[in-house]
PDB file of C-alpha atoms in Angstrom:
ATOM      1  CA  UNK U   1     104.557  94.320  88.308  1.00 50.00           C
ATOM      2  CA  UNK U   2     108.457  93.214  88.064  1.00 58.00           C
ATOM      3  CA  UNK U   3     109.120  96.428  86.769  1.00 52.00           C
ATOM      4  CA  UNK U   4     107.676  98.748  89.912  1.00 53.00           C
ATOM      5  CA  UNK U   5     109.574  96.485  92.306  1.00 53.00           C
ATOM      6  CA  UNK U   6     112.783  97.203  90.122  1.00 50.00           C
ATOM      7  CA  UNK U   7     112.355 101.116  90.254  1.00 48.00           C
ATOM      8  CA  UNK U   8     111.513 100.545  94.162  1.00 46.00           C
ATOM      9  CA  UNK U   9     115.062  99.082  94.662  1.00 48.00           C
ATOM     10  CA  UNK U  10     116.607 101.386  92.619  1.00 44.00           C
ATOM     11  CA  UNK U  11     115.128 104.080  94.421  1.00 44.00           C
ATOM     12  CA  UNK U  12     115.691 102.548  97.857  1.00 43.00           C
ATOM     13  CA  UNK U  13     119.289 102.003  96.565  1.00 44.00           C
ATOM     14  CA  UNK U  14     119.595 105.502  95.880  1.00 40.00           C
ATOM     15  CA  UNK U  15     118.041 106.865  99.193  1.00 42.00           C
ATOM     16  CA  UNK U  16     120.783 104.296 100.980  1.00 46.00           C
ATOM     17  CA  UNK U  17     123.668 105.666  98.672  1.00 44.00           C
ATOM     18  CA  UNK U  18     122.723 109.072 100.126  1.00 43.00           C
ATOM     19  CA  UNK U  19     122.579 108.556 103.648  1.00 44.00           C
ATOM     20  CA  UNK U  20     125.922 106.161 103.522  1.00 51.00           C
ATOM     21  CA  UNK U  21     128.185 109.471 102.843  1.00 58.00           C
ATOM     22  CA  UNK U  22     128.516 112.567 104.984  1.00 67.00           C
ATOM     23  CA  UNK U  23     131.186 115.123 104.369  1.00 84.00           C
ATOM     24  CA  UNK U  24     130.699 118.479 105.984  1.00 91.00           C
ATOM     25  CA  UNK U  25     132.442 121.298 105.878  1.00 94.00           C
ATOM     26  CA  UNK U  26     132.499 123.464 108.784  1.00 94.00           C
ATOM     27  CA  UNK U  27     134.027 126.872 109.470  1.00 95.00           C
ATOM     28  CA  UNK U  28     135.200 127.502 112.765  1.00 94.00           C
ATOM     29  CA  UNK U  29     136.741 131.360 112.274  1.00 93.00           C
ATOM     30  CA  UNK U  30     139.399 132.434 114.460  1.00 93.00           C
ATOM     31  CA  UNK U  31     140.218 130.179 117.346  1.00 92.00           C
ATOM     32  CA  UNK U  32     142.748 132.336 119.108  1.00 87.00           C
ATOM     33  CA  UNK U  33     139.492 134.711 119.114  1.00 87.00           C
ATOM     34  CA  UNK U  34     137.216 132.089 120.162  1.00 86.00           C
ATOM     35  CA  UNK U  35     138.720 130.291 123.144  1.00 83.00           C
ATOM     36  CA  UNK U  36     137.237 127.028 123.683  1.00 90.00           C
ATOM     37  CA  UNK U  37     135.571 125.685 120.609  1.00 94.00           C
ATOM     38  CA  UNK U  38     132.964 122.354 121.163  1.00 94.00           C
ATOM     39  CA  UNK U  39     130.581 120.818 119.060  1.00 94.00           C
ATOM     40  CA  UNK U  40     129.277 117.689 117.808  1.00 92.00           C
ATOM     41  CA  UNK U  41     128.532 115.309 114.432  1.00 90.00           C
ATOM     42  CA  UNK U  42     126.269 113.063 114.245  1.00 88.00           C
ATOM     43  CA  UNK U  43     126.252 110.213 111.641  1.00 86.00           C
ATOM     44  CA  UNK U  44     123.921 107.684 110.190  1.00 89.00           C
ATOM     45  CA  UNK U  45     124.593 103.514 110.273  1.00 89.00           C
ATOM     46  CA  UNK U  46     127.348 102.819 107.713  1.00 90.00           C
ATOM     47  CA  UNK U  47     128.366 106.322 106.862  1.00 91.00           C
ATOM     48  CA  UNK U  48     131.675 107.646 105.434  1.00 93.00           C
ATOM     49  CA  UNK U  49     132.960 110.141 107.447  1.00 93.00           C
ATOM     50  CA  UNK U  50     134.756 113.047 105.695  1.00 95.00           C
ATOM     51  CA  UNK U  51     134.312 116.142 107.349  1.00 95.00           C
ATOM     52  CA  UNK U  52     136.471 119.438 107.477  1.00 96.00           C
ATOM     53  CA  UNK U  53     137.012 121.766 110.342  1.00 95.00           C
ATOM     54  CA  UNK U  54     138.262 125.009 108.936  1.00 97.00           C
ATOM     55  CA  UNK U  55     139.962 127.602 111.545  1.00 96.00           C
ATOM     56  CA  UNK U  56     142.785 130.346 111.646  1.00 94.00           C
ATOM     57  CA  UNK U  57     145.116 131.023 114.274  1.00 93.00           C
ATOM     58  CA  UNK U  58     146.729 134.724 115.007  1.00 89.00           C
ATOM     59  CA  UNK U  59     149.369 135.651 117.455  1.00 81.00           C
ATOM     60  CA  UNK U  60     152.321 134.724 116.008  1.00 81.00           C
ATOM     61  CA  UNK U  61     153.053 131.069 117.803  1.00 86.00           C
ATOM     62  CA  UNK U  62     149.835 129.519 119.469  1.00 89.00           C
ATOM     63  CA  UNK U  63     149.627 126.611 121.798  1.00 90.00           C
ATOM     64  CA  UNK U  64     146.802 124.639 120.245  1.00 93.00           C
ATOM     65  CA  UNK U  65     144.664 121.472 122.019  1.00 93.00           C
ATOM     66  CA  UNK U  66     142.954 119.146 120.158  1.00 94.00           C
ATOM     67  CA  UNK U  67     140.485 116.150 120.811  1.00 94.00           C
ATOM     68  CA  UNK U  68     138.112 114.121 118.579  1.00 93.00           C
ATOM     69  CA  UNK U  69     136.072 111.621 121.003  1.00 92.00           C
ATOM     70  CA  UNK U  70     133.423 109.155 120.054  1.00 89.00           C
ATOM     71  CA  UNK U  71     130.370 109.698 122.087  1.00 81.00           C
ATOM     72  CA  UNK U  72     128.189 106.628 122.219  1.00 75.00           C
ATOM     73  CA  UNK U  73     129.908 103.457 124.103  1.00 70.00           C
ATOM     74  CA  UNK U  74     128.498 100.819 122.778  1.00 75.00           C
ATOM     75  CA  UNK U  75     131.029  99.301 120.323  1.00 70.00           C
ATOM     76  CA  UNK U  76     128.713  98.921 117.086  1.00 69.00           C
ATOM     77  CA  UNK U  77     128.839 102.518 117.207  1.00 78.00           C
ATOM     78  CA  UNK U  78     132.843 102.451 116.559  1.00 85.00           C
ATOM     79  CA  UNK U  79     134.103 104.039 113.774  1.00 89.00           C
ATOM     80  CA  UNK U  80     136.312 102.175 111.499  1.00 90.00           C
ATOM     81  CA  UNK U  81     139.718 104.053 109.794  1.00 92.00           C
ATOM     82  CA  UNK U  82     139.421 106.597 112.336  1.00 93.00           C
ATOM     83  CA  UNK U  83     141.762 109.364 111.684  1.00 94.00           C
ATOM     84  CA  UNK U  84     142.325 113.094 111.714  1.00 95.00           C
ATOM     85  CA  UNK U  85     144.780 115.172 109.925  1.00 96.00           C
ATOM     86  CA  UNK U  86     145.382 118.670 110.353  1.00 96.00           C
ATOM     87  CA  UNK U  87     146.510 120.666 107.401  1.00 97.00           C
ATOM     88  CA  UNK U  88     148.404 124.212 107.356  1.00 95.00           C
ATOM     89  CA  UNK U  89     151.079 126.760 106.906  1.00 94.00           C
ATOM     90  CA  UNK U  90     153.828 123.718 107.908  1.00 88.00           C
ATOM     91  CA  UNK U  91     152.085 120.764 105.985  1.00 93.00           C
ATOM     92  CA  UNK U  92     150.232 117.911 107.398  1.00 95.00           C
ATOM     93  CA  UNK U  93     150.235 116.641 110.680  1.00 93.00           C
ATOM     94  CA  UNK U  94     148.324 113.210 112.019  1.00 94.00           C
ATOM     95  CA  UNK U  95     146.778 113.224 114.971  1.00 95.00           C
ATOM     96  CA  UNK U  96     147.132 110.380 117.792  1.00 94.00           C
ATOM     97  CA  UNK U  97     144.956 107.558 117.946  1.00 94.00           C
ATOM     98  CA  UNK U  98     144.134 105.930 121.374  1.00 92.00           C
ATOM     99  CA  UNK U  99     141.265 103.606 121.677  1.00 88.00           C
ATOM    100  CA  UNK U 100     139.961 100.725 124.227  1.00 82.00           C
ATOM    101  CA  UNK U 101     137.046  98.555 123.922  1.00 75.00           C
ATOM    102  CA  UNK U 102     134.286 101.435 124.110  1.00 78.00           C
ATOM    103  CA  UNK U 103     136.137 104.909 123.236  1.00 85.00           C
ATOM    104  CA  UNK U 104     138.339 105.934 120.538  1.00 92.00           C
ATOM    105  CA  UNK U 105     140.329 109.320 120.806  1.00 94.00           C
ATOM    106  CA  UNK U 106     142.066 111.376 118.213  1.00 94.00           C
ATOM    107  CA  UNK U 107     144.083 113.979 119.599  1.00 94.00           C
ATOM    108  CA  UNK U 108     147.154 116.835 119.346  1.00 95.00           C
ATOM    109  CA  UNK U 109     148.796 118.795 121.855  1.00 93.00           C
ATOM    110  CA  UNK U 110     151.452 121.372 120.167  1.00 92.00           C
ATOM    111  CA  UNK U 111     152.496 125.237 119.146  1.00 91.00           C
ATOM    112  CA  UNK U 112     151.089 126.009 115.974  1.00 92.00           C
ATOM    113  CA  UNK U 113     151.979 129.143 113.958  1.00 91.00           C
ATOM    114  CA  UNK U 114     149.436 131.649 112.893  1.00 91.00           C
ATOM    115  CA  UNK U 115     148.054 131.015 109.629  1.00 94.00           C
ATOM    116  CA  UNK U 116     144.880 128.713 108.134  1.00 96.00           C
ATOM    117  CA  UNK U 117     144.503 125.661 109.044  1.00 97.00           C
ATOM    118  CA  UNK U 118     141.976 122.334 107.931  1.00 96.00           C
ATOM    119  CA  UNK U 119     141.305 119.642 110.163  1.00 96.00           C
ATOM    120  CA  UNK U 120     139.877 116.498 107.655  1.00 96.00           C
ATOM    121  CA  UNK U 121     138.530 114.124 109.797  1.00 95.00           C
ATOM    122  CA  UNK U 122     137.686 110.204 107.960  1.00 94.00           C
ATOM    123  CA  UNK U 123     136.249 107.404 109.127  1.00 93.00           C
ATOM    124  CA  UNK U 124     133.273 104.423 108.407  1.00 92.00           C
ATOM    125  CA  UNK U 125     130.391 104.385 110.893  1.00 89.00           C
ATOM    126  CA  UNK U 126     129.585 101.498 112.732  1.00 86.00           C
ATOM    127  CA  UNK U 127     126.405  99.439 112.306  1.00 88.00           C
ATOM    128  CA  UNK U 128     124.428 101.647 114.435  1.00 87.00           C
ATOM    129  CA  UNK U 129     125.415 105.121 113.930  1.00 82.00           C
ATOM    130  CA  UNK U 130     126.522 107.727 116.735  1.00 82.00           C
ATOM    131  CA  UNK U 131     128.315 110.974 116.849  1.00 88.00           C
ATOM    132  CA  UNK U 132     131.510 112.514 117.836  1.00 92.00           C
ATOM    133  CA  UNK U 133     132.395 115.533 119.489  1.00 93.00           C
ATOM    134  CA  UNK U 134     135.099 118.159 118.553  1.00 94.00           C
ATOM    135  CA  UNK U 135     137.585 120.163 121.472  1.00 95.00           C
ATOM    136  CA  UNK U 136     139.711 122.832 120.134  1.00 94.00           C
ATOM    137  CA  UNK U 137     141.820 125.668 121.911  1.00 93.00           C
ATOM    138  CA  UNK U 138     144.548 127.814 120.865  1.00 90.00           C
ATOM    139  CA  UNK U 139     145.963 130.667 122.785  1.00 86.00           C
ATOM    140  CA  UNK U 140     148.608 132.790 121.277  1.00 76.00           C
ATOM    141  CA  UNK U 141     152.036 133.152 123.593  1.00 65.00           C
ATOM    142  CA  UNK U 142     151.933 136.626 125.327  1.00 60.00           C
ATOM    143  CA  UNK U 143     153.456 139.366 123.503  1.00 59.00           C
ATOM    144  CA  UNK U 144     155.214 141.589 126.428  1.00 61.00           C
ATOM    145  CA  UNK U 145     153.566 145.337 125.942  1.00 63.00           C
ATOM    146  CA  UNK U 146     156.426 148.122 126.035  1.00 68.00           C
ATOM    147  CA  UNK U 147     155.904 149.295 129.312  1.00 71.00           C
ATOM    148  CA  UNK U 148     156.979 145.498 130.291  1.00 69.00           C
ATOM    149  CA  UNK U 149     160.210 146.496 128.941  1.00 66.00           C
ATOM    150  CA  UNK U 150     160.240 149.944 129.727  1.00 71.00           C
ATOM    151  CA  UNK U 151     159.838 148.278 133.833  1.00 75.00           C
ATOM    152  CA  UNK U 152     162.636 145.752 133.256  1.00 72.00           C
ATOM    153  CA  UNK U 153     165.351 148.375 131.958  1.00 74.00           C
ATOM    154  CA  UNK U 154     164.923 150.782 134.454  1.00 74.00           C
ATOM    155  CA  UNK U 155     165.230 148.004 137.232  1.00 75.00           C
ATOM    156  CA  UNK U 156     168.707 146.890 135.467  1.00 79.00           C
ATOM    157  CA  UNK U 157     169.306 150.749 135.779  1.00 76.00           C
ATOM    158  CA  UNK U 158     168.084 150.639 139.631  1.00 74.00           C
ATOM    159  CA  UNK U 159     170.245 147.788 140.346  1.00 81.00           C
ATOM    160  CA  UNK U 160     173.121 148.973 138.547  1.00 77.00           C
ATOM    161  CA  UNK U 161     172.899 152.097 140.477  1.00 80.00           C
ATOM    162  CA  UNK U 162     172.880 150.319 143.746  1.00 80.00           C
ATOM    163  CA  UNK U 163     175.957 147.972 143.110  1.00 75.00           C
ATOM    164  CA  UNK U 164     177.764 151.405 142.041  1.00 79.00           C
ATOM    165  CA  UNK U 165     177.270 152.997 145.578  1.00 79.00           C
ATOM    166  CA  UNK U 166     178.140 149.990 147.090  1.00 76.00           C
ATOM    167  CA  UNK U 167     181.224 149.493 145.289  1.00 75.00           C
ATOM    168  CA  UNK U 168     182.051 153.525 146.271  1.00 77.00           C
ATOM    169  CA  UNK U 169     181.256 152.626 149.698  1.00 77.00           C
ATOM    170  CA  UNK U 170     183.219 149.602 149.956  1.00 76.00           C
ATOM    171  CA  UNK U 171     186.554 151.889 148.517  1.00 66.00           C
TER     172      UNK U 171
END
């Protein structure tokens, strides 16, 4: 009987340790093609969070905005050591952390060059578990079309012609 209890305790410990870890890898794709991206991840009580969000950006320089937020407002669902680091062509960038008594938010807003990125989210789930949401958006800086340059040069030429005629008429 004592051996059966030990086996049961070992089985419960193995199952509990498997449920206590969360490590997901999510491949988003080319974020500049998708536009707005939102998703939620659920975690168990006491889970070690170590998620990786992979995406890429096209189009030279991109205006990027990202926010991670804990969804459940109860204090017991808080995420300890909640952090996010963005790894990309220019190295690593830590996201800004903001917290109130009922919310936790990580965010980043800035320009990013084209290339492959990985956002690593880490933390330790509270006593009741919960979920966090991710929202990201990236848009490439517009590149003028050749027609735009042609119209610009034509406009400058027209202004130059008008200025030359006026100076001749005044003389």
